[in-house]
Amino acid sequence: MPYFWFIFPGLLAYTVLFIWPTIRSFYLSLYDWSGRGPLGPIVWGQNFRNIAHSDKFWQAAGNSFQLFIFIFIFQNTISLGLAILLNRPGPATHLFRVIIFLPQIMSAVATGIIWIIMLDPIIGAVNPFLADIGLGSLQRQWQSDPAWALRTVMIVMAWQWNGMAVILYLAGLQNVPDDLKHAAMIDGAGRFRAFKDITVPMLAPAFTSVTVLSFFLCFGAFDVIYILGGPAGVPDGATLVLGVLIYSDAFGQGAFNSQARFSYAMAEGVTLFIFLAAMSGMLIWFLGRRESAVKS
């Protein structure tokens, strides 16, 4: 019992700041409330029925899903490749690790503003750089082009979250015993065969962590995407994701809705919470079985 008092302050803070607001959001999602004044009439599941028939909600969900697929592929190819390169000893290895991880710890607001300036078609650096290297045909108005707006967001988010995946994979690579790889190569296995049959299976825990964390980040993404696309996900909702949609509905800042709908936004948040809980549980279960199969 004395040990309880050591965890009590953290448990109390977690309950007040996380558990209670989560429970309260379930309660408020059953009302028609703008967020000001007394609670409106109780509508039970009407908010959830409206969500099911909302084109904007499904558009935002589709964009979030596309973002996850792109990040998943990027982190399991580019990020993994960078981790393999950084796992080799070298005079500037630690410096490169810091440079790659730096975007992960930068302010989201600063990151968004930097990319807005870089992508600007008039004063930005991206279009002149493409022209200088002979790729002027690729120049475009990145943030206002409906075909490229979401792709631009994907590239920015991949750049920002790349460091997390690199560090996790690097930690996994450093836990692979060199003796196993050397033994395999002595037995006639080439570098690729040793990597496929020894290194990749032993990266299963890192793969699970990267996948689950990326899933949460993509479906909860808000700050940088809000700065790049605004509350309406310009142009025409092309960059609208679930985090931005919920914020816009809660405070009435979207171009498609100027009236605050706090309870409706709560219902959207509850829907996202249930979806993330269910999907993350399935991912952890499925990938956990894969880890167990590797260990056995």
mmCIF file of C-alpha atoms in Angstrom:
data_model
loop_
_atom_site.group_PDB
_atom_site.id
_atom_site.type_symbol
_atom_site.label_atom_id
_atom_site.label_comp_id
_atom_site.label_asym_id
_atom_site.label_seq_id
_atom_site.Cartn_x
_atom_site.Cartn_y
_atom_site.Cartn_z
ATOM 1 C CA MET A 1 0.000 0.000 0.000
ATOM 2 C CA PRO A 2 2.775 2.565 0.683
ATOM 3 C CA TYR A 3 3.840 2.201 -2.955
ATOM 4 C CA PHE A 4 0.459 3.546 -4.037
ATOM 5 C CA TRP A 5 1.327 7.064 -2.894
ATOM 6 C CA PHE A 6 4.278 7.151 -5.284
ATOM 7 C CA ILE A 7 2.021 6.642 -8.305
ATOM 8 C CA PHE A 8 -0.945 8.603 -6.926
ATOM 9 C CA PRO A 9 0.084 12.073 -8.255
ATOM 10 C CA GLY A 10 0.617 10.760 -11.791
ATOM 11 C CA LEU A 11 -2.550 8.657 -11.635
ATOM 12 C CA LEU A 12 -4.570 11.637 -10.407
ATOM 13 C CA ALA A 13 -3.235 13.895 -13.172
ATOM 14 C CA TYR A 14 -3.914 11.229 -15.806
ATOM 15 C CA THR A 15 -7.465 10.754 -14.510
ATOM 16 C CA VAL A 16 -8.253 14.474 -14.469
ATOM 17 C CA LEU A 17 -6.596 15.340 -17.782
ATOM 18 C CA PHE A 18 -7.355 12.234 -19.863
ATOM 19 C CA ILE A 19 -9.773 9.691 -18.409
ATOM 20 C CA TRP A 20 -12.434 12.135 -17.178
ATOM 21 C CA PRO A 21 -12.475 14.252 -20.397
ATOM 22 C CA THR A 22 -12.810 11.034 -22.415
ATOM 23 C CA ILE A 23 -15.792 9.875 -20.372
ATOM 24 C CA ARG A 24 -17.289 13.375 -20.488
ATOM 25 C CA SER A 25 -16.979 13.481 -24.293
ATOM 26 C CA PHE A 26 -19.107 10.324 -24.573
ATOM 27 C CA TYR A 27 -21.761 12.055 -22.459
ATOM 28 C CA LEU A 28 -21.691 15.346 -24.368
ATOM 29 C CA SER A 29 -21.893 13.587 -27.742
ATOM 30 C CA LEU A 30 -25.507 12.681 -26.910
ATOM 31 C CA TYR A 31 -26.608 16.343 -26.805
ATOM 32 C CA ASP A 32 -27.194 19.134 -29.292
ATOM 33 C CA TRP A 33 -24.822 21.711 -27.788
ATOM 34 C CA SER A 34 -22.840 24.507 -29.378
ATOM 35 C CA GLY A 35 -20.259 24.631 -26.598
ATOM 36 C CA ARG A 36 -21.684 27.748 -24.935
ATOM 37 C CA GLY A 37 -24.266 28.132 -22.227
ATOM 38 C CA PRO A 38 -26.358 25.307 -20.803
ATOM 39 C CA LEU A 39 -26.586 21.947 -22.502
ATOM 40 C CA GLY A 40 -29.070 21.737 -25.334
ATOM 41 C CA PRO A 41 -31.659 19.008 -25.725
ATOM 42 C CA ILE A 42 -30.529 15.424 -25.642
ATOM 43 C CA VAL A 43 -30.604 13.841 -29.111
ATOM 44 C CA TRP A 44 -29.165 10.432 -28.219
ATOM 45 C CA GLY A 45 -27.638 8.925 -31.373
ATOM 46 C CA GLN A 46 -28.634 11.621 -33.856
ATOM 47 C CA ASN A 47 -25.123 13.062 -34.009
ATOM 48 C CA PHE A 48 -23.726 9.654 -34.912
ATOM 49 C CA ARG A 49 -26.396 9.150 -37.586
ATOM 50 C CA ASN A 50 -25.480 12.531 -39.053
ATOM 51 C CA ILE A 51 -21.818 11.490 -39.100
ATOM 52 C CA ALA A 52 -22.670 8.293 -40.968
ATOM 53 C CA HIS A 53 -24.322 10.390 -43.717
ATOM 54 C CA SER A 54 -21.717 13.187 -43.750
ATOM 55 C CA ASP A 55 -19.762 13.442 -46.998
ATOM 56 C CA LYS A 56 -17.170 15.672 -45.307
ATOM 57 C CA PHE A 57 -16.518 13.103 -42.591
ATOM 58 C CA TRP A 58 -15.943 10.304 -45.083
ATOM 59 C CA GLN A 59 -13.808 12.567 -47.264
ATOM 60 C CA ALA A 60 -11.638 13.403 -44.251
ATOM 61 C CA ALA A 61 -11.486 9.725 -43.261
ATOM 62 C CA GLY A 62 -10.419 8.799 -46.793
ATOM 63 C CA ASN A 63 -7.684 11.437 -46.761
ATOM 64 C CA SER A 64 -6.450 10.201 -43.362
ATOM 65 C CA PHE A 65 -6.380 6.642 -44.684
ATOM 66 C CA GLN A 66 -4.392 7.698 -47.768
ATOM 67 C CA LEU A 67 -1.960 9.533 -45.496
ATOM 68 C CA PHE A 68 -1.475 6.382 -43.400
ATOM 69 C CA ILE A 69 -0.844 4.186 -46.447
ATOM 70 C CA PHE A 70 1.760 6.624 -47.801
ATOM 71 C CA ILE A 71 3.492 6.988 -44.409
ATOM 72 C CA PHE A 72 3.432 3.211 -43.889
ATOM 73 C CA ILE A 73 5.126 2.575 -47.244
ATOM 74 C CA PHE A 74 7.600 5.440 -46.763
ATOM 75 C CA GLN A 75 8.666 4.371 -43.284
ATOM 76 C CA ASN A 76 9.121 0.737 -44.264
ATOM 77 C CA THR A 77 11.272 1.595 -47.276
ATOM 78 C CA ILE A 78 13.034 4.980 -46.999
ATOM 79 C CA SER A 79 13.152 5.147 -43.184
ATOM 80 C CA LEU A 80 14.289 1.530 -42.899
ATOM 81 C CA GLY A 81 16.971 2.142 -45.521
ATOM 82 C CA LEU A 82 18.237 5.190 -43.647
ATOM 83 C CA ALA A 83 18.317 3.187 -40.414
ATOM 84 C CA ILE A 84 20.441 0.518 -42.116
ATOM 85 C CA LEU A 85 22.876 3.166 -43.358
ATOM 86 C CA LEU A 86 23.054 4.846 -39.945
ATOM 87 C CA ASN A 87 23.675 1.509 -38.254
ATOM 88 C CA ARG A 88 27.125 1.407 -39.844
ATOM 89 C CA PRO A 89 29.922 3.048 -37.844
ATOM 90 C CA GLY A 90 31.303 6.231 -39.323
ATOM 91 C CA PRO A 91 32.849 9.560 -38.313
ATOM 92 C CA ALA A 92 29.630 11.547 -38.818
ATOM 93 C CA THR A 93 27.051 8.867 -37.943
ATOM 94 C CA HIS A 94 25.859 10.599 -34.791
ATOM 95 C CA LEU A 95 25.560 13.933 -36.594
ATOM 96 C CA PHE A 96 23.388 12.389 -39.322
ATOM 97 C CA ARG A 97 21.193 10.747 -36.683
ATOM 98 C CA VAL A 98 20.587 14.128 -35.063
ATOM 99 C CA ILE A 99 19.825 15.785 -38.417
ATOM 100 C CA ILE A 100 17.306 13.102 -39.386
ATOM 101 C CA PHE A 101 15.571 13.150 -35.986
ATOM 102 C CA LEU A 102 15.460 16.972 -35.780
ATOM 103 C CA PRO A 103 12.122 17.413 -37.660
ATOM 104 C CA GLN A 104 10.457 15.128 -35.109
ATOM 105 C CA ILE A 105 11.179 17.522 -32.252
ATOM 106 C CA MET A 106 10.663 20.800 -34.121
ATOM 107 C CA SER A 107 7.646 22.947 -33.324
ATOM 108 C CA ALA A 108 4.702 21.922 -35.499
ATOM 109 C CA VAL A 109 3.821 25.573 -36.108
ATOM 110 C CA ALA A 110 7.381 26.363 -37.194
ATOM 111 C CA THR A 111 7.414 23.296 -39.437
ATOM 112 C CA GLY A 112 4.176 24.308 -41.143
ATOM 113 C CA ILE A 113 5.282 27.902 -41.679
ATOM 114 C CA ILE A 114 8.660 26.818 -43.077
ATOM 115 C CA TRP A 115 6.996 24.545 -45.624
ATOM 116 C CA ILE A 116 4.422 27.188 -46.581
ATOM 117 C CA ILE A 117 7.264 29.563 -47.414
ATOM 118 C CA MET A 118 9.279 26.907 -49.250
ATOM 119 C CA LEU A 119 6.300 25.805 -51.364
ATOM 120 C CA ASP A 120 5.134 29.304 -52.230
ATOM 121 C CA PRO A 121 5.110 29.634 -56.047
ATOM 122 C CA ILE A 122 6.506 33.187 -55.906
ATOM 123 C CA ILE A 123 8.978 33.410 -53.025
ATOM 124 C CA GLY A 124 9.430 29.707 -52.276
ATOM 125 C CA ALA A 125 12.604 27.698 -52.808
ATOM 126 C CA VAL A 126 11.137 24.467 -54.190
ATOM 127 C CA ASN A 127 10.099 25.668 -57.659
ATOM 128 C CA PRO A 128 13.377 27.559 -58.374
ATOM 129 C CA PHE A 129 15.331 24.506 -57.205
ATOM 130 C CA LEU A 130 13.441 22.269 -59.646
ATOM 131 C CA ALA A 131 14.143 24.733 -62.445
ATOM 132 C CA ASP A 132 17.858 24.865 -61.568
ATOM 133 C CA ILE A 133 18.263 21.091 -61.796
ATOM 134 C CA GLY A 134 16.386 20.827 -65.089
ATOM 135 C CA LEU A 135 13.032 19.693 -63.711
ATOM 136 C CA GLY A 136 11.115 22.885 -64.405
ATOM 137 C CA SER A 137 8.225 20.863 -65.829
ATOM 138 C CA LEU A 138 7.473 19.707 -62.279
ATOM 139 C CA GLN A 139 6.921 23.246 -61.007
ATOM 140 C CA ARG A 140 3.386 23.900 -59.790
ATOM 141 C CA GLN A 141 1.314 25.670 -57.171
ATOM 142 C CA TRP A 142 1.697 22.914 -54.634
ATOM 143 C CA GLN A 143 -0.866 24.004 -52.041
ATOM 144 C CA SER A 144 -3.617 25.119 -54.405
ATOM 145 C CA ASP A 145 -3.396 22.299 -56.951
ATOM 146 C CA PRO A 146 -6.224 19.823 -56.101
ATOM 147 C CA ALA A 147 -4.231 16.949 -57.563
ATOM 148 C CA TRP A 148 -1.111 17.714 -55.517
ATOM 149 C CA ALA A 149 -2.349 19.329 -52.294
ATOM 150 C CA LEU A 150 -2.779 16.052 -50.391
ATOM 151 C CA ARG A 151 0.403 14.616 -51.890
ATOM 152 C CA THR A 152 2.272 17.681 -50.676
ATOM 153 C CA VAL A 153 0.893 17.156 -47.174
ATOM 154 C CA MET A 154 1.972 13.508 -47.328
ATOM 155 C CA ILE A 155 5.534 14.481 -48.240
ATOM 156 C CA VAL A 156 5.711 17.046 -45.430
ATOM 157 C CA MET A 157 4.354 14.589 -42.862
ATOM 158 C CA ALA A 158 6.725 11.861 -44.070
ATOM 159 C CA TRP A 159 9.631 14.285 -43.611
ATOM 160 C CA GLN A 160 8.429 15.191 -40.114
ATOM 161 C CA TRP A 161 7.785 11.627 -38.888
ATOM 162 C CA ASN A 162 10.728 9.992 -40.648
ATOM 163 C CA GLY A 163 12.980 10.447 -37.618
ATOM 164 C CA MET A 164 10.697 8.419 -35.345
ATOM 165 C CA ALA A 165 10.735 5.391 -37.665
ATOM 166 C CA VAL A 166 14.489 5.658 -38.260
ATOM 167 C CA ILE A 167 15.234 5.661 -34.519
ATOM 168 C CA LEU A 168 12.912 2.721 -33.822
ATOM 169 C CA TYR A 169 14.363 0.670 -36.664
ATOM 170 C CA LEU A 170 17.883 1.655 -35.664
ATOM 171 C CA ALA A 171 17.225 0.380 -32.144
ATOM 172 C CA GLY A 172 15.906 -2.854 -33.617
ATOM 173 C CA LEU A 173 18.938 -3.266 -35.877
ATOM 174 C CA GLN A 174 21.308 -2.807 -32.963
ATOM 175 C CA ASN A 175 19.580 -5.686 -31.160
ATOM 176 C CA VAL A 176 20.331 -8.118 -34.004
ATOM 177 C CA PRO A 177 23.360 -10.209 -32.930
ATOM 178 C CA ASP A 178 26.253 -9.913 -35.354
ATOM 179 C CA ASP A 179 27.149 -13.544 -34.660
ATOM 180 C CA LEU A 180 23.970 -14.758 -36.363
ATOM 181 C CA LYS A 181 24.660 -12.726 -39.493
ATOM 182 C CA HIS A 182 28.292 -13.821 -39.619
ATOM 183 C CA ALA A 183 27.314 -17.460 -39.132
ATOM 184 C CA ALA A 184 24.775 -17.239 -41.955
ATOM 185 C CA MET A 185 27.329 -15.707 -44.308
ATOM 186 C CA ILE A 186 29.878 -18.377 -43.400
ATOM 187 C CA ASP A 187 27.242 -20.999 -44.321
ATOM 188 C CA GLY A 188 26.982 -19.443 -47.772
ATOM 189 C CA ALA A 189 24.153 -16.935 -47.370
ATOM 190 C CA GLY A 190 24.695 -13.630 -49.156
ATOM 191 C CA ARG A 191 24.096 -10.244 -47.584
ATOM 192 C CA PHE A 192 20.561 -10.019 -48.954
ATOM 193 C CA ARG A 193 19.676 -13.544 -47.788
ATOM 194 C CA ALA A 194 21.077 -12.850 -44.317
ATOM 195 C CA PHE A 195 19.116 -9.593 -44.158
ATOM 196 C CA LYS A 196 15.865 -11.248 -45.302
ATOM 197 C CA ASP A 197 16.068 -14.364 -43.144
ATOM 198 C CA ILE A 198 17.717 -12.977 -40.002
ATOM 199 C CA THR A 199 17.489 -9.191 -39.749
ATOM 200 C CA VAL A 200 13.938 -8.678 -41.038
ATOM 201 C CA PRO A 201 12.316 -11.265 -38.694
ATOM 202 C CA MET A 202 14.158 -9.792 -35.712
ATOM 203 C CA LEU A 203 12.859 -6.333 -36.625
ATOM 204 C CA ALA A 204 9.285 -7.521 -35.941
ATOM 205 C CA PRO A 205 8.967 -5.611 -32.602
ATOM 206 C CA ALA A 206 10.218 -2.405 -34.247
ATOM 207 C CA PHE A 207 7.841 -2.941 -37.170
ATOM 208 C CA THR A 208 4.921 -3.302 -34.730
ATOM 209 C CA SER A 209 5.854 -0.093 -32.909
ATOM 210 C CA VAL A 210 6.313 1.887 -36.128
ATOM 211 C CA THR A 211 3.032 0.654 -37.627
ATOM 212 C CA VAL A 212 0.863 1.273 -34.552
ATOM 213 C CA LEU A 213 2.394 4.686 -33.801
ATOM 214 C CA SER A 214 2.060 5.754 -37.448
ATOM 215 C CA PHE A 215 -1.579 4.651 -37.426
ATOM 216 C CA PHE A 216 -2.312 6.841 -34.402
ATOM 217 C CA LEU A 217 -0.353 9.786 -35.785
ATOM 218 C CA CYS A 218 -2.002 9.714 -39.212
ATOM 219 C CA PHE A 219 -5.588 9.485 -37.985
ATOM 220 C CA GLY A 220 -4.976 12.057 -35.251
ATOM 221 C CA ALA A 221 -2.859 14.440 -37.346
ATOM 222 C CA PHE A 222 -3.818 18.084 -36.946
ATOM 223 C CA ASP A 223 -1.245 20.812 -36.366
ATOM 224 C CA VAL A 224 0.957 20.852 -39.485
ATOM 225 C CA ILE A 225 -1.941 19.907 -41.786
ATOM 226 C CA TYR A 226 -4.091 22.675 -40.287
ATOM 227 C CA ILE A 227 -1.357 25.212 -41.005
ATOM 228 C CA LEU A 228 -0.848 23.951 -44.568
ATOM 229 C CA GLY A 229 -4.514 23.592 -45.559
ATOM 230 C CA GLY A 230 -6.475 25.693 -43.076
ATOM 231 C CA PRO A 231 -9.691 24.670 -41.288
ATOM 232 C CA ALA A 232 -11.447 23.840 -44.575
ATOM 233 C CA GLY A 233 -8.636 21.696 -45.970
ATOM 234 C CA VAL A 234 -8.119 23.841 -49.045
ATOM 235 C CA PRO A 235 -8.416 23.404 -51.910
ATOM 236 C CA ASP A 236 -11.997 22.121 -51.692
ATOM 237 C CA GLY A 237 -11.325 19.726 -48.816
ATOM 238 C CA ALA A 238 -8.393 18.038 -50.572
ATOM 239 C CA THR A 239 -6.231 18.288 -47.418
ATOM 240 C CA LEU A 240 -9.062 17.816 -44.924
ATOM 241 C CA VAL A 241 -8.276 15.093 -42.377
ATOM 242 C CA LEU A 242 -10.226 13.920 -39.340
ATOM 243 C CA GLY A 243 -8.302 15.971 -36.786
ATOM 244 C CA VAL A 244 -8.867 19.204 -38.715
ATOM 245 C CA LEU A 245 -12.534 18.371 -39.361
ATOM 246 C CA ILE A 246 -13.247 17.756 -35.673
ATOM 247 C CA TYR A 247 -11.576 21.024 -34.687
ATOM 248 C CA SER A 248 -13.438 22.972 -37.370
ATOM 249 C CA ASP A 249 -16.833 21.538 -36.387
ATOM 250 C CA ALA A 250 -16.189 22.166 -32.695
ATOM 251 C CA PHE A 251 -15.344 25.851 -33.135
ATOM 252 C CA GLY A 252 -17.182 26.649 -36.373
ATOM 253 C CA GLN A 253 -14.091 27.639 -38.333
ATOM 254 C CA GLY A 254 -14.620 25.592 -41.476
ATOM 255 C CA ALA A 255 -15.681 27.262 -44.698
ATOM 256 C CA PHE A 256 -18.421 24.634 -44.983
ATOM 257 C CA ASN A 257 -19.728 25.329 -41.476
ATOM 258 C CA SER A 258 -19.458 28.658 -39.639
ATOM 259 C CA GLN A 259 -21.542 27.583 -36.630
ATOM 260 C CA ALA A 260 -19.912 25.806 -33.684
ATOM 261 C CA ARG A 261 -21.263 22.293 -33.149
ATOM 262 C CA PHE A 262 -19.423 21.118 -30.071
ATOM 263 C CA SER A 263 -21.499 18.016 -29.352
ATOM 264 C CA TYR A 264 -21.357 16.956 -32.986
ATOM 265 C CA ALA A 265 -17.569 17.338 -32.898
ATOM 266 C CA MET A 266 -17.562 15.285 -29.686
ATOM 267 C CA ALA A 267 -19.466 12.554 -31.522
ATOM 268 C CA GLU A 268 -16.868 12.668 -34.309
ATOM 269 C CA GLY A 269 -14.111 12.382 -31.697
ATOM 270 C CA VAL A 270 -15.859 9.456 -30.006
ATOM 271 C CA THR A 271 -16.250 7.725 -33.376
ATOM 272 C CA LEU A 272 -12.557 8.229 -34.096
ATOM 273 C CA PHE A 273 -11.651 7.043 -30.574
ATOM 274 C CA ILE A 274 -13.608 3.810 -30.966
ATOM 275 C CA PHE A 275 -12.158 3.224 -34.432
ATOM 276 C CA LEU A 276 -8.580 3.799 -33.260
ATOM 277 C CA ALA A 277 -9.061 1.597 -30.190
ATOM 278 C CA ALA A 278 -10.500 -1.251 -32.258
ATOM 279 C CA MET A 279 -7.985 -1.014 -35.097
ATOM 280 C CA SER A 280 -4.957 -0.578 -32.837
ATOM 281 C CA GLY A 281 -6.076 -3.584 -30.802
ATOM 282 C CA MET A 282 -6.347 -5.648 -33.973
ATOM 283 C CA LEU A 283 -2.962 -4.432 -35.203
ATOM 284 C CA ILE A 284 -1.260 -5.218 -31.905
ATOM 285 C CA TRP A 285 -2.897 -8.665 -31.795
ATOM 286 C CA PHE A 286 -2.028 -9.522 -35.390
ATOM 287 C CA LEU A 287 1.511 -8.170 -35.296
ATOM 288 C CA GLY A 288 2.030 -9.681 -31.838
ATOM 289 C CA ARG A 289 1.243 -13.116 -33.267
ATOM 290 C CA ARG A 290 3.812 -12.430 -35.972
ATOM 291 C CA GLU A 291 6.407 -11.577 -33.312
ATOM 292 C CA SER A 292 5.592 -14.766 -31.412
ATOM 293 C CA ALA A 293 5.981 -16.813 -34.591
ATOM 294 C CA VAL A 294 9.391 -15.245 -35.197
ATOM 295 C CA LYS A 295 10.572 -15.970 -31.642
ATOM 296 C CA SER A 296 9.433 -19.589 -31.820
#
